[in-house]
Amino acid sequence: MAKVKSLADLKKIKDEVQSKMKLRENSEQPEKMVQVKVAMATCGIASGAKETMNYMIEEFDHQSIEAVVTQTGCMGYCYAEPTIEVTLPGKEPVVFGHVDKKKAQEVIETYVKKGELIDGVIPVNYKTIDE
Amino acid sequence: MKELALHILDIAQNSIRANATLVEIEIEDNLNDNRYQISIIDDGTGMDEDTIQKAIDPFYTSRTTRKVGLGLSMFKQNAEMCDGTFDVKSKLGEGSKVTATFIHNHLDRPVLGDIAGVVLMLVYANPELDFIYRHSTNNGEYIFNTWEVKEQLGEVPINTPEVKRYLEEMIRENLVEIGSNN
């Protein structure tokens, strides 16, 4: 039977990440990276925000896009959950609604990589999420 | 919520909003006593007696972005639907403890679900906080502690996709080891 993973074996991963981190030159300057906030309150969680967030983390990593994915509270658009706020470097934040895996893929391919807006933007007159 | 793990993710968000620095998740997966008990304990701002009473009211929330707060009420409803109990303990300035007890083999008890994914999501999104996850069964106990992980990692941040994947697998494998039940 294979050995159960333990903290002692974490060192291998640590070394791997360390060598990768040297290549990620912007990791010290979050404002130069794509920033994604996934709304993760009751409404978001019930609509699948966990899957959306996991997908975004994996996809950015897979495509080697330098991005920070974090979570935030409810933005008040419970009807459109899961919602995400995407901030491209040097741009105003944009909120997208109904972001399932498919929509998340579209957001990455079209908005993050090309800067083109897509359907599903929640027009807002706010600056950023407070909490 | 279809999975108990999602309730845990949800209730832990309350702890994070309450400025907790340590969030503990405890699961007592006890087939001998036919009990499945989940506790979420934090050292956040806590609540006074009055707020505790209001907290389980679905029409009460401390948020201003919407007028309902369903997290605790849905967890309570789920527990009570399975002939279980639900309890919130809290003290201002000390923290809160939410406990839901289910009958282990109750037909309506939701499955635990992707607990490893939930724990790692919390860890990934809140690298500055510490989390302890304890899962005990009749065969043993597994404890995951971010403090120990951070010590191992040194300067490597805990919120990297590689570390997240590894730790998720580690929790899953250890849960199988102690014979955890979904």
PDB file of C-alpha atoms in Angstrom:
ATOM      1  CA  MET A   1       0.000   0.000   0.000  1.00  0.00           C
ATOM      2  CA  ALA A   2       1.251   3.477  -0.836  1.00  0.00           C
ATOM      3  CA  LYS A   3       2.430   5.611   2.032  1.00  0.00           C
ATOM      4  CA  VAL A   4      -0.005   8.224   3.292  1.00  0.00           C
ATOM      5  CA  LYS A   5       1.118  11.771   2.535  1.00  0.00           C
ATOM      6  CA  SER A   6       2.456  13.599   5.554  1.00  0.00           C
ATOM      7  CA  LEU A   7       3.894  16.978   6.421  1.00  0.00           C
ATOM      8  CA  ALA A   8       7.397  15.551   6.277  1.00  0.00           C
ATOM      9  CA  ASP A   9       7.075  15.098   2.526  1.00  0.00           C
ATOM     10  CA  LEU A  10       5.964  18.677   2.075  1.00  0.00           C
ATOM     11  CA  LYS A  11       9.599  19.636   1.585  1.00  0.00           C
ATOM     12  CA  LYS A  12       9.603  18.364  -1.988  1.00  0.00           C
ATOM     13  CA  ILE A  13       6.696  20.626  -2.846  1.00  0.00           C
ATOM     14  CA  LYS A  14       8.385  23.466  -1.000  1.00  0.00           C
ATOM     15  CA  ASP A  15      11.525  23.178  -3.131  1.00  0.00           C
ATOM     16  CA  GLU A  16       9.444  22.945  -6.278  1.00  0.00           C
ATOM     17  CA  VAL A  17       7.498  26.088  -5.401  1.00  0.00           C
ATOM     18  CA  GLN A  18      10.641  27.937  -4.421  1.00  0.00           C
ATOM     19  CA  SER A  19      12.263  27.371  -7.792  1.00  0.00           C
ATOM     20  CA  LYS A  20       9.048  28.396  -9.538  1.00  0.00           C
ATOM     21  CA  MET A  21       8.689  31.502  -7.427  1.00  0.00           C
ATOM     22  CA  LYS A  22      11.929  32.895  -8.752  1.00  0.00           C
ATOM     23  CA  LEU A  23      10.342  32.833 -12.184  1.00  0.00           C
ATOM     24  CA  ARG A  24       7.226  34.631 -10.978  1.00  0.00           C
ATOM     25  CA  GLU A  25       8.727  38.078 -10.937  1.00  0.00           C
ATOM     26  CA  ASN A  26       5.581  39.954  -9.952  1.00  0.00           C
ATOM     27  CA  SER A  27       4.691  37.844  -6.955  1.00  0.00           C
ATOM     28  CA  GLU A  28       5.877  40.594  -4.627  1.00  0.00           C
ATOM     29  CA  GLN A  29       3.724  43.232  -6.311  1.00  0.00           C
ATOM     30  CA  PRO A  30       0.075  42.200  -6.283  1.00  0.00           C
ATOM     31  CA  GLU A  31      -0.984  45.407  -8.086  1.00  0.00           C
ATOM     32  CA  LYS A  32       0.788  44.111 -11.196  1.00  0.00           C
ATOM     33  CA  MET A  33      -1.150  40.872 -11.120  1.00  0.00           C
ATOM     34  CA  VAL A  34      -4.676  39.950 -12.103  1.00  0.00           C
ATOM     35  CA  GLN A  35      -6.794  40.079  -8.954  1.00  0.00           C
ATOM     36  CA  VAL A  36      -9.920  37.979  -8.598  1.00  0.00           C
ATOM     37  CA  LYS A  37     -12.273  38.088  -5.624  1.00  0.00           C
ATOM     38  CA  VAL A  38     -14.869  35.365  -5.400  1.00  0.00           C
ATOM     39  CA  ALA A  39     -17.959  36.209  -3.333  1.00  0.00           C
ATOM     40  CA  MET A  40     -18.065  33.467  -0.726  1.00  0.00           C
ATOM     41  CA  ALA A  41     -21.006  34.116   1.597  1.00  0.00           C
ATOM     42  CA  THR A  42     -24.000  31.823   2.133  1.00  0.00           C
ATOM     43  CA  CYS A  43     -25.536  32.811  -1.213  1.00  0.00           C
ATOM     44  CA  GLY A  44     -22.305  32.276  -3.132  1.00  0.00           C
ATOM     45  CA  ILE A  45     -21.428  28.976  -1.456  1.00  0.00           C
ATOM     46  CA  ALA A  46     -24.932  27.592  -2.088  1.00  0.00           C
ATOM     47  CA  SER A  47     -24.565  28.471  -5.790  1.00  0.00           C
ATOM     48  CA  GLY A  48     -21.198  26.824  -6.266  1.00  0.00           C
ATOM     49  CA  ALA A  49     -18.648  29.564  -5.564  1.00  0.00           C
ATOM     50  CA  LYS A  50     -16.256  26.948  -4.195  1.00  0.00           C
ATOM     51  CA  GLU A  51     -16.059  25.185  -7.573  1.00  0.00           C
ATOM     52  CA  THR A  52     -15.665  28.529  -9.352  1.00  0.00           C
ATOM     53  CA  MET A  53     -12.820  29.577  -7.081  1.00  0.00           C
ATOM     54  CA  ASN A  54     -11.065  26.211  -7.384  1.00  0.00           C
ATOM     55  CA  TYR A  55     -11.390  26.332 -11.144  1.00  0.00           C
ATOM     56  CA  MET A  56      -9.899  29.823 -11.338  1.00  0.00           C
ATOM     57  CA  ILE A  57      -6.958  28.922  -9.087  1.00  0.00           C
ATOM     58  CA  GLU A  58      -6.201  25.812 -11.159  1.00  0.00           C
ATOM     59  CA  GLU A  59      -6.698  27.501 -14.517  1.00  0.00           C
ATOM     60  CA  PHE A  60      -4.458  30.504 -13.740  1.00  0.00           C
ATOM     61  CA  ASP A  61      -1.806  28.086 -12.506  1.00  0.00           C
ATOM     62  CA  HIS A  62      -2.205  25.849 -15.546  1.00  0.00           C
ATOM     63  CA  GLN A  63      -1.912  28.740 -17.985  1.00  0.00           C
ATOM     64  CA  SER A  64       0.869  30.411 -15.955  1.00  0.00           C
ATOM     65  CA  ILE A  65      -1.103  33.641 -15.587  1.00  0.00           C
ATOM     66  CA  GLU A  66       0.081  35.612 -12.596  1.00  0.00           C
ATOM     67  CA  ALA A  67      -3.033  36.105 -10.538  1.00  0.00           C
ATOM     68  CA  VAL A  68      -4.227  36.410  -6.965  1.00  0.00           C
ATOM     69  CA  VAL A  69      -7.497  34.639  -6.226  1.00  0.00           C
ATOM     70  CA  THR A  70      -9.104  35.496  -2.898  1.00  0.00           C
ATOM     71  CA  GLN A  71     -12.556  35.469  -1.415  1.00  0.00           C
ATOM     72  CA  THR A  72     -14.842  38.210  -0.241  1.00  0.00           C
ATOM     73  CA  GLY A  73     -18.251  38.542   1.357  1.00  0.00           C
ATOM     74  CA  CYS A  74     -21.619  39.069  -0.235  1.00  0.00           C
ATOM     75  CA  MET A  75     -21.682  41.984  -2.650  1.00  0.00           C
ATOM     76  CA  GLY A  76     -25.467  42.127  -2.587  1.00  0.00           C
ATOM     77  CA  TYR A  77     -26.004  40.405  -5.928  1.00  0.00           C
ATOM     78  CA  CYS A  78     -27.306  37.181  -4.431  1.00  0.00           C
ATOM     79  CA  TYR A  79     -29.541  36.625  -7.482  1.00  0.00           C
ATOM     80  CA  ALA A  80     -26.470  36.418  -9.714  1.00  0.00           C
ATOM     81  CA  GLU A  81     -24.223  34.160  -7.624  1.00  0.00           C
ATOM     82  CA  PRO A  82     -21.571  32.991  -8.015  1.00  0.00           C
ATOM     83  CA  THR A  83     -20.192  36.476  -8.578  1.00  0.00           C
ATOM     84  CA  ILE A  84     -16.554  37.434  -9.020  1.00  0.00           C
ATOM     85  CA  GLU A  85     -14.746  40.754  -9.123  1.00  0.00           C
ATOM     86  CA  VAL A  86     -11.857  40.882 -11.571  1.00  0.00           C
ATOM     87  CA  THR A  87      -9.267  43.650 -11.444  1.00  0.00           C
ATOM     88  CA  LEU A  88      -6.782  43.745 -14.295  1.00  0.00           C
ATOM     89  CA  PRO A  89      -3.536  45.639 -13.575  1.00  0.00           C
ATOM     90  CA  GLY A  90      -4.183  49.372 -13.868  1.00  0.00           C
ATOM     91  CA  LYS A  91      -7.909  48.982 -14.536  1.00  0.00           C
ATOM     92  CA  GLU A  92     -11.134  49.479 -12.608  1.00  0.00           C
ATOM     93  CA  PRO A  93     -12.661  46.360 -11.011  1.00  0.00           C
ATOM     94  CA  VAL A  94     -15.384  44.590 -13.008  1.00  0.00           C
ATOM     95  CA  VAL A  95     -18.013  42.308 -11.459  1.00  0.00           C
ATOM     96  CA  PHE A  96     -19.297  39.280 -13.365  1.00  0.00           C
ATOM     97  CA  GLY A  97     -22.423  37.350 -12.370  1.00  0.00           C
ATOM     98  CA  HIS A  98     -23.520  33.724 -12.769  1.00  0.00           C
ATOM     99  CA  VAL A  99     -19.918  32.575 -12.983  1.00  0.00           C
ATOM    100  CA  ASP A 100     -19.947  28.811 -13.220  1.00  0.00           C
ATOM    101  CA  LYS A 101     -16.953  26.909 -14.627  1.00  0.00           C
ATOM    102  CA  LYS A 102     -17.948  27.666 -18.212  1.00  0.00           C
ATOM    103  CA  LYS A 103     -18.382  31.377 -17.546  1.00  0.00           C
ATOM    104  CA  ALA A 104     -15.122  31.429 -15.571  1.00  0.00           C
ATOM    105  CA  GLN A 105     -13.352  30.000 -18.581  1.00  0.00           C
ATOM    106  CA  GLU A 106     -14.885  32.713 -20.777  1.00  0.00           C
ATOM    107  CA  VAL A 107     -13.826  35.406 -18.302  1.00  0.00           C
ATOM    108  CA  ILE A 108     -10.236  34.151 -18.373  1.00  0.00           C
ATOM    109  CA  GLU A 109     -10.050  33.646 -22.138  1.00  0.00           C
ATOM    110  CA  THR A 110     -11.799  36.857 -23.186  1.00  0.00           C
ATOM    111  CA  TYR A 111     -11.536  39.420 -20.402  1.00  0.00           C
ATOM    112  CA  VAL A 112      -8.335  38.491 -18.595  1.00  0.00           C
ATOM    113  CA  LYS A 113      -6.294  37.519 -21.651  1.00  0.00           C
ATOM    114  CA  LYS A 114      -7.680  39.902 -24.278  1.00  0.00           C
ATOM    115  CA  GLY A 115      -9.235  42.657 -22.184  1.00  0.00           C
ATOM    116  CA  GLU A 116     -12.565  42.378 -24.022  1.00  0.00           C
ATOM    117  CA  LEU A 117     -15.771  42.615 -22.007  1.00  0.00           C
ATOM    118  CA  ILE A 118     -18.314  39.812 -22.199  1.00  0.00           C
ATOM    119  CA  ASP A 119     -21.990  39.363 -21.342  1.00  0.00           C
ATOM    120  CA  GLY A 120     -22.780  38.978 -17.691  1.00  0.00           C
ATOM    121  CA  VAL A 121     -21.099  42.097 -16.329  1.00  0.00           C
ATOM    122  CA  ILE A 122     -22.979  43.539 -13.401  1.00  0.00           C
ATOM    123  CA  PRO A 123     -23.002  47.287 -13.937  1.00  0.00           C
ATOM    124  CA  VAL A 124     -22.232  48.952 -10.679  1.00  0.00           C
ATOM    125  CA  ASN A 125     -21.686  52.413  -9.401  1.00  0.00           C
ATOM    126  CA  TYR A 126     -19.364  51.405  -6.657  1.00  0.00           C
ATOM    127  CA  LYS A 127     -15.593  51.583  -6.391  1.00  0.00           C
ATOM    128  CA  THR A 128     -14.618  48.391  -4.665  1.00  0.00           C
ATOM    129  CA  ILE A 129     -15.852  45.872  -2.155  1.00  0.00           C
ATOM    130  CA  ASP A 130     -15.483  47.055   1.403  1.00  0.00           C
ATOM    131  CA  GLU A 131     -15.450  43.678   3.011  1.00  0.00           C
TER     132      GLU A 131
ATOM    133  CA  MET B   1     -26.506  23.258   1.243  1.00  0.00           C
ATOM    134  CA  LYS B   2     -26.051  19.777  -0.130  1.00  0.00           C
ATOM    135  CA  GLU B   3     -22.954  18.972   1.891  1.00  0.00           C
ATOM    136  CA  LEU B   4     -22.103  19.532   5.537  1.00  0.00           C
ATOM    137  CA  ALA B   5     -18.689  20.717   4.385  1.00  0.00           C
ATOM    138  CA  LEU B   6     -20.348  23.678   2.660  1.00  0.00           C
ATOM    139  CA  HIS B   7     -22.071  24.644   5.921  1.00  0.00           C
ATOM    140  CA  ILE B   8     -18.646  24.542   7.558  1.00  0.00           C
ATOM    141  CA  LEU B   9     -17.216  26.807   4.836  1.00  0.00           C
ATOM    142  CA  ASP B  10     -20.134  29.161   5.360  1.00  0.00           C
ATOM    143  CA  ILE B  11     -19.973  29.324   9.162  1.00  0.00           C
ATOM    144  CA  ALA B  12     -16.182  29.745   9.023  1.00  0.00           C
ATOM    145  CA  GLN B  13     -16.761  32.866   6.907  1.00  0.00           C
ATOM    146  CA  ASN B  14     -18.622  34.331   9.898  1.00  0.00           C
ATOM    147  CA  SER B  15     -15.540  33.665  12.028  1.00  0.00           C
ATOM    148  CA  ILE B  16     -13.312  35.361   9.479  1.00  0.00           C
ATOM    149  CA  ARG B  17     -15.606  38.398   9.362  1.00  0.00           C
ATOM    150  CA  ALA B  18     -15.443  38.481  13.157  1.00  0.00           C
ATOM    151  CA  ASN B  19     -11.660  39.019  12.861  1.00  0.00           C
ATOM    152  CA  ALA B  20     -10.698  35.612  14.183  1.00  0.00           C
ATOM    153  CA  THR B  21      -7.023  34.645  14.078  1.00  0.00           C
ATOM    154  CA  LEU B  22      -7.662  30.957  14.731  1.00  0.00           C
ATOM    155  CA  VAL B  23     -10.576  28.926  13.420  1.00  0.00           C
ATOM    156  CA  GLU B  24     -11.021  25.362  14.664  1.00  0.00           C
ATOM    157  CA  ILE B  25     -13.183  22.828  12.885  1.00  0.00           C
ATOM    158  CA  GLU B  26     -14.015  19.700  14.832  1.00  0.00           C
ATOM    159  CA  ILE B  27     -15.834  16.682  13.503  1.00  0.00           C
ATOM    160  CA  GLU B  28     -16.801  13.838  15.775  1.00  0.00           C
ATOM    161  CA  ASP B  29     -17.651  11.005  13.430  1.00  0.00           C
ATOM    162  CA  ASN B  30     -18.870   8.548  16.030  1.00  0.00           C
ATOM    163  CA  LEU B  31     -20.623   5.443  14.743  1.00  0.00           C
ATOM    164  CA  ASN B  32     -20.598   3.696  18.140  1.00  0.00           C
ATOM    165  CA  ASP B  33     -22.783   6.424  19.642  1.00  0.00           C
ATOM    166  CA  ASN B  34     -24.492   7.091  16.302  1.00  0.00           C
ATOM    167  CA  ARG B  35     -23.460  10.763  16.477  1.00  0.00           C
ATOM    168  CA  TYR B  36     -22.055  13.085  13.807  1.00  0.00           C
ATOM    169  CA  GLN B  37     -21.097  16.323  15.478  1.00  0.00           C
ATOM    170  CA  ILE B  38     -19.597  19.390  13.882  1.00  0.00           C
ATOM    171  CA  SER B  39     -18.177  22.358  15.764  1.00  0.00           C
ATOM    172  CA  ILE B  40     -16.707  25.577  14.424  1.00  0.00           C
ATOM    173  CA  ILE B  41     -14.801  27.492  17.078  1.00  0.00           C
ATOM    174  CA  ASP B  42     -13.169  30.893  16.670  1.00  0.00           C
ATOM    175  CA  ASP B  43     -11.398  33.541  18.707  1.00  0.00           C
ATOM    176  CA  GLY B  44     -13.136  36.416  16.956  1.00  0.00           C
ATOM    177  CA  THR B  45     -15.089  39.335  18.392  1.00  0.00           C
ATOM    178  CA  GLY B  46     -17.917  37.162  19.695  1.00  0.00           C
ATOM    179  CA  MET B  47     -21.500  38.192  20.404  1.00  0.00           C
ATOM    180  CA  ASP B  48     -23.489  39.338  23.422  1.00  0.00           C
ATOM    181  CA  GLU B  49     -26.526  37.389  24.645  1.00  0.00           C
ATOM    182  CA  ASP B  50     -28.912  39.520  22.650  1.00  0.00           C
ATOM    183  CA  THR B  51     -27.048  39.049  19.364  1.00  0.00           C
ATOM    184  CA  ILE B  52     -26.758  35.270  19.865  1.00  0.00           C
ATOM    185  CA  GLN B  53     -30.553  35.092  20.076  1.00  0.00           C
ATOM    186  CA  LYS B  54     -30.911  37.168  16.922  1.00  0.00           C
ATOM    187  CA  ALA B  55     -28.140  35.402  15.018  1.00  0.00           C
ATOM    188  CA  ILE B  56     -30.192  32.305  14.230  1.00  0.00           C
ATOM    189  CA  ASP B  57     -33.072  34.444  12.953  1.00  0.00           C
ATOM    190  CA  PRO B  58     -32.948  34.274   9.142  1.00  0.00           C
ATOM    191  CA  PHE B  59     -33.986  37.916   8.971  1.00  0.00           C
ATOM    192  CA  TYR B  60     -31.026  39.086  11.001  1.00  0.00           C
ATOM    193  CA  THR B  61     -27.595  39.859   9.579  1.00  0.00           C
ATOM    194  CA  SER B  62     -24.745  42.186  10.439  1.00  0.00           C
ATOM    195  CA  ARG B  63     -24.255  42.854   6.731  1.00  0.00           C
ATOM    196  CA  THR B  64     -25.540  45.932   4.993  1.00  0.00           C
ATOM    197  CA  THR B  65     -25.444  44.494   1.463  1.00  0.00           C
ATOM    198  CA  ARG B  66     -28.593  42.400   2.000  1.00  0.00           C
ATOM    199  CA  LYS B  67     -31.346  41.978   4.516  1.00  0.00           C
ATOM    200  CA  VAL B  68     -31.241  38.259   5.281  1.00  0.00           C
ATOM    201  CA  GLY B  69     -28.653  36.067   6.970  1.00  0.00           C
ATOM    202  CA  LEU B  70     -29.347  32.448   6.241  1.00  0.00           C
ATOM    203  CA  GLY B  71     -26.069  30.736   7.124  1.00  0.00           C
ATOM    204  CA  LEU B  72     -26.755  29.801  10.739  1.00  0.00           C
ATOM    205  CA  SER B  73     -30.490  29.268  10.207  1.00  0.00           C
ATOM    206  CA  MET B  74     -29.966  26.793   7.374  1.00  0.00           C
ATOM    207  CA  PHE B  75     -27.366  24.864   9.370  1.00  0.00           C
ATOM    208  CA  LYS B  76     -29.786  24.752  12.309  1.00  0.00           C
ATOM    209  CA  GLN B  77     -32.647  23.644  10.088  1.00  0.00           C
ATOM    210  CA  ASN B  78     -30.551  20.859   8.609  1.00  0.00           C
ATOM    211  CA  ALA B  79     -29.555  19.581  12.055  1.00  0.00           C
ATOM    212  CA  GLU B  80     -33.093  19.709  13.388  1.00  0.00           C
ATOM    213  CA  MET B  81     -34.513  17.989  10.313  1.00  0.00           C
ATOM    214  CA  CYS B  82     -32.289  15.048  11.247  1.00  0.00           C
ATOM    215  CA  ASP B  83     -33.524  14.991  14.870  1.00  0.00           C
ATOM    216  CA  GLY B  84     -30.263  16.626  15.857  1.00  0.00           C
ATOM    217  CA  THR B  85     -29.453  19.691  17.938  1.00  0.00           C
ATOM    218  CA  PHE B  86     -27.922  23.076  17.241  1.00  0.00           C
ATOM    219  CA  ASP B  87     -26.165  25.369  19.642  1.00  0.00           C
ATOM    220  CA  VAL B  88     -24.377  28.728  19.479  1.00  0.00           C
ATOM    221  CA  LYS B  89     -22.154  29.791  22.342  1.00  0.00           C
ATOM    222  CA  SER B  90     -20.371  33.102  22.349  1.00  0.00           C
ATOM    223  CA  LYS B  91     -18.823  35.729  24.550  1.00  0.00           C
ATOM    224  CA  LEU B  92     -17.967  39.257  23.530  1.00  0.00           C
ATOM    225  CA  GLY B  93     -14.245  39.627  23.100  1.00  0.00           C
ATOM    226  CA  GLU B  94     -13.585  35.894  23.400  1.00  0.00           C
ATOM    227  CA  GLY B  95     -15.055  34.207  20.370  1.00  0.00           C
ATOM    228  CA  SER B  96     -17.855  31.923  19.272  1.00  0.00           C
ATOM    229  CA  LYS B  97     -18.613  28.238  19.031  1.00  0.00           C
ATOM    230  CA  VAL B  98     -21.251  26.792  16.751  1.00  0.00           C
ATOM    231  CA  THR B  99     -22.145  23.140  17.247  1.00  0.00           C
ATOM    232  CA  ALA B 100     -24.483  21.035  15.147  1.00  0.00           C
ATOM    233  CA  THR B 101     -25.170  17.462  16.158  1.00  0.00           C
ATOM    234  CA  PHE B 102     -26.665  14.963  13.733  1.00  0.00           C
ATOM    235  CA  ILE B 103     -27.848  11.404  14.127  1.00  0.00           C
ATOM    236  CA  HIS B 104     -25.128   9.583  12.225  1.00  0.00           C
ATOM    237  CA  ASN B 105     -27.328   7.178  10.320  1.00  0.00           C
ATOM    238  CA  HIS B 106     -30.310   9.502   9.884  1.00  0.00           C
ATOM    239  CA  LEU B 107     -31.690   9.198   6.366  1.00  0.00           C
ATOM    240  CA  ASP B 108     -31.813  12.964   5.909  1.00  0.00           C
ATOM    241  CA  ARG B 109     -28.329  13.706   7.168  1.00  0.00           C
ATOM    242  CA  PRO B 110     -26.423  15.389   4.323  1.00  0.00           C
ATOM    243  CA  VAL B 111     -23.078  13.847   3.472  1.00  0.00           C
ATOM    244  CA  LEU B 112     -19.953  15.537   4.773  1.00  0.00           C
ATOM    245  CA  GLY B 113     -18.747  16.091   1.211  1.00  0.00           C
ATOM    246  CA  ASP B 114     -15.478  17.648   0.155  1.00  0.00           C
ATOM    247  CA  ILE B 115     -14.118  18.648   3.554  1.00  0.00           C
ATOM    248  CA  ALA B 116     -10.481  18.615   2.398  1.00  0.00           C
ATOM    249  CA  GLY B 117     -11.388  21.037  -0.392  1.00  0.00           C
ATOM    250  CA  VAL B 118     -13.230  23.293   2.034  1.00  0.00           C
ATOM    251  CA  VAL B 119     -10.403  23.390   4.576  1.00  0.00           C
ATOM    252  CA  LEU B 120      -7.854  24.166   1.878  1.00  0.00           C
ATOM    253  CA  MET B 121     -10.083  26.827   0.333  1.00  0.00           C
ATOM    254  CA  LEU B 122     -10.216  28.576   3.709  1.00  0.00           C
ATOM    255  CA  VAL B 123      -6.456  28.223   4.121  1.00  0.00           C
ATOM    256  CA  TYR B 124      -5.724  29.427   0.581  1.00  0.00           C
ATOM    257  CA  ALA B 125      -7.984  32.472   0.819  1.00  0.00           C
ATOM    258  CA  ASN B 126      -6.854  33.419   4.338  1.00  0.00           C
ATOM    259  CA  PRO B 127      -3.128  32.677   4.501  1.00  0.00           C
ATOM    260  CA  GLU B 128      -2.631  34.991   7.464  1.00  0.00           C
ATOM    261  CA  LEU B 129      -5.094  33.064   9.653  1.00  0.00           C
ATOM    262  CA  ASP B 130      -4.548  29.725  11.342  1.00  0.00           C
ATOM    263  CA  PHE B 131      -6.870  26.779  11.009  1.00  0.00           C
ATOM    264  CA  ILE B 132      -7.073  23.536  12.937  1.00  0.00           C
ATOM    265  CA  TYR B 133      -9.167  20.686  11.597  1.00  0.00           C
ATOM    266  CA  ARG B 134      -9.772  17.692  13.864  1.00  0.00           C
ATOM    267  CA  HIS B 135     -11.610  14.644  12.680  1.00  0.00           C
ATOM    268  CA  SER B 136     -12.165  11.776  15.076  1.00  0.00           C
ATOM    269  CA  THR B 137     -13.686   8.408  14.324  1.00  0.00           C
ATOM    270  CA  ASN B 138     -13.985   5.246  16.375  1.00  0.00           C
ATOM    271  CA  ASN B 139     -10.681   4.171  14.810  1.00  0.00           C
ATOM    272  CA  GLY B 140      -8.596   7.211  15.496  1.00  0.00           C
ATOM    273  CA  GLU B 141      -8.097  10.913  15.052  1.00  0.00           C
ATOM    274  CA  TYR B 142      -6.536  13.131  12.415  1.00  0.00           C
ATOM    275  CA  ILE B 143      -5.447  16.692  13.134  1.00  0.00           C
ATOM    276  CA  PHE B 144      -4.507  19.204  10.460  1.00  0.00           C
ATOM    277  CA  ASN B 145      -2.892  22.367  11.751  1.00  0.00           C
ATOM    278  CA  THR B 146      -1.795  25.243   9.509  1.00  0.00           C
ATOM    279  CA  TRP B 147       0.661  26.398  12.122  1.00  0.00           C
ATOM    280  CA  GLU B 148       2.665  23.190  11.621  1.00  0.00           C
ATOM    281  CA  VAL B 149       2.354  23.489   7.842  1.00  0.00           C
ATOM    282  CA  LYS B 150       3.655  27.056   7.872  1.00  0.00           C
ATOM    283  CA  GLU B 151       6.581  25.983  10.018  1.00  0.00           C
ATOM    284  CA  GLN B 152       7.478  23.334   7.424  1.00  0.00           C
ATOM    285  CA  LEU B 153       7.052  25.737   4.528  1.00  0.00           C
ATOM    286  CA  GLY B 154       9.233  28.489   5.908  1.00  0.00           C
ATOM    287  CA  GLU B 155       9.242  31.393   3.470  1.00  0.00           C
ATOM    288  CA  VAL B 156       7.120  29.613   0.875  1.00  0.00           C
ATOM    289  CA  PRO B 157       3.580  31.000   1.137  1.00  0.00           C
ATOM    290  CA  ILE B 158       0.825  28.558   2.067  1.00  0.00           C
ATOM    291  CA  ASN B 159      -1.443  29.990  -0.637  1.00  0.00           C
ATOM    292  CA  THR B 160       0.206  28.498  -3.700  1.00  0.00           C
ATOM    293  CA  PRO B 161      -1.696  26.071  -5.942  1.00  0.00           C
ATOM    294  CA  GLU B 162       0.960  23.338  -5.539  1.00  0.00           C
ATOM    295  CA  VAL B 163       0.826  23.439  -1.743  1.00  0.00           C
ATOM    296  CA  LYS B 164      -2.976  23.552  -1.831  1.00  0.00           C
ATOM    297  CA  ARG B 165      -3.135  20.434  -4.018  1.00  0.00           C
ATOM    298  CA  TYR B 166      -0.675  18.545  -1.859  1.00  0.00           C
ATOM    299  CA  LEU B 167      -2.374  19.382   1.432  1.00  0.00           C
ATOM    300  CA  GLU B 168      -5.799  18.497   0.023  1.00  0.00           C
ATOM    301  CA  GLU B 169      -4.520  15.071  -0.961  1.00  0.00           C
ATOM    302  CA  MET B 170      -2.821  14.701   2.410  1.00  0.00           C
ATOM    303  CA  ILE B 171      -6.058  15.363   4.299  1.00  0.00           C
ATOM    304  CA  ARG B 172      -8.015  13.009   2.025  1.00  0.00           C
ATOM    305  CA  GLU B 173      -5.550  10.169   2.492  1.00  0.00           C
ATOM    306  CA  ASN B 174      -5.417  10.635   6.249  1.00  0.00           C
ATOM    307  CA  LEU B 175      -9.207  10.639   6.485  1.00  0.00           C
ATOM    308  CA  VAL B 176      -9.265   7.306   4.679  1.00  0.00           C
ATOM    309  CA  GLU B 177      -6.646   6.049   7.160  1.00  0.00           C
ATOM    310  CA  ILE B 178      -8.878   6.731  10.161  1.00  0.00           C
ATOM    311  CA  GLY B 179     -11.901   5.322   8.328  1.00  0.00           C
ATOM    312  CA  SER B 180     -13.907   8.545   8.219  1.00  0.00           C
ATOM    313  CA  ASN B 181     -17.506   8.305   7.082  1.00  0.00           C
ATOM    314  CA  ASN B 182     -19.040  10.660   4.578  1.00  0.00           C
TER     315      ASN B 182
END
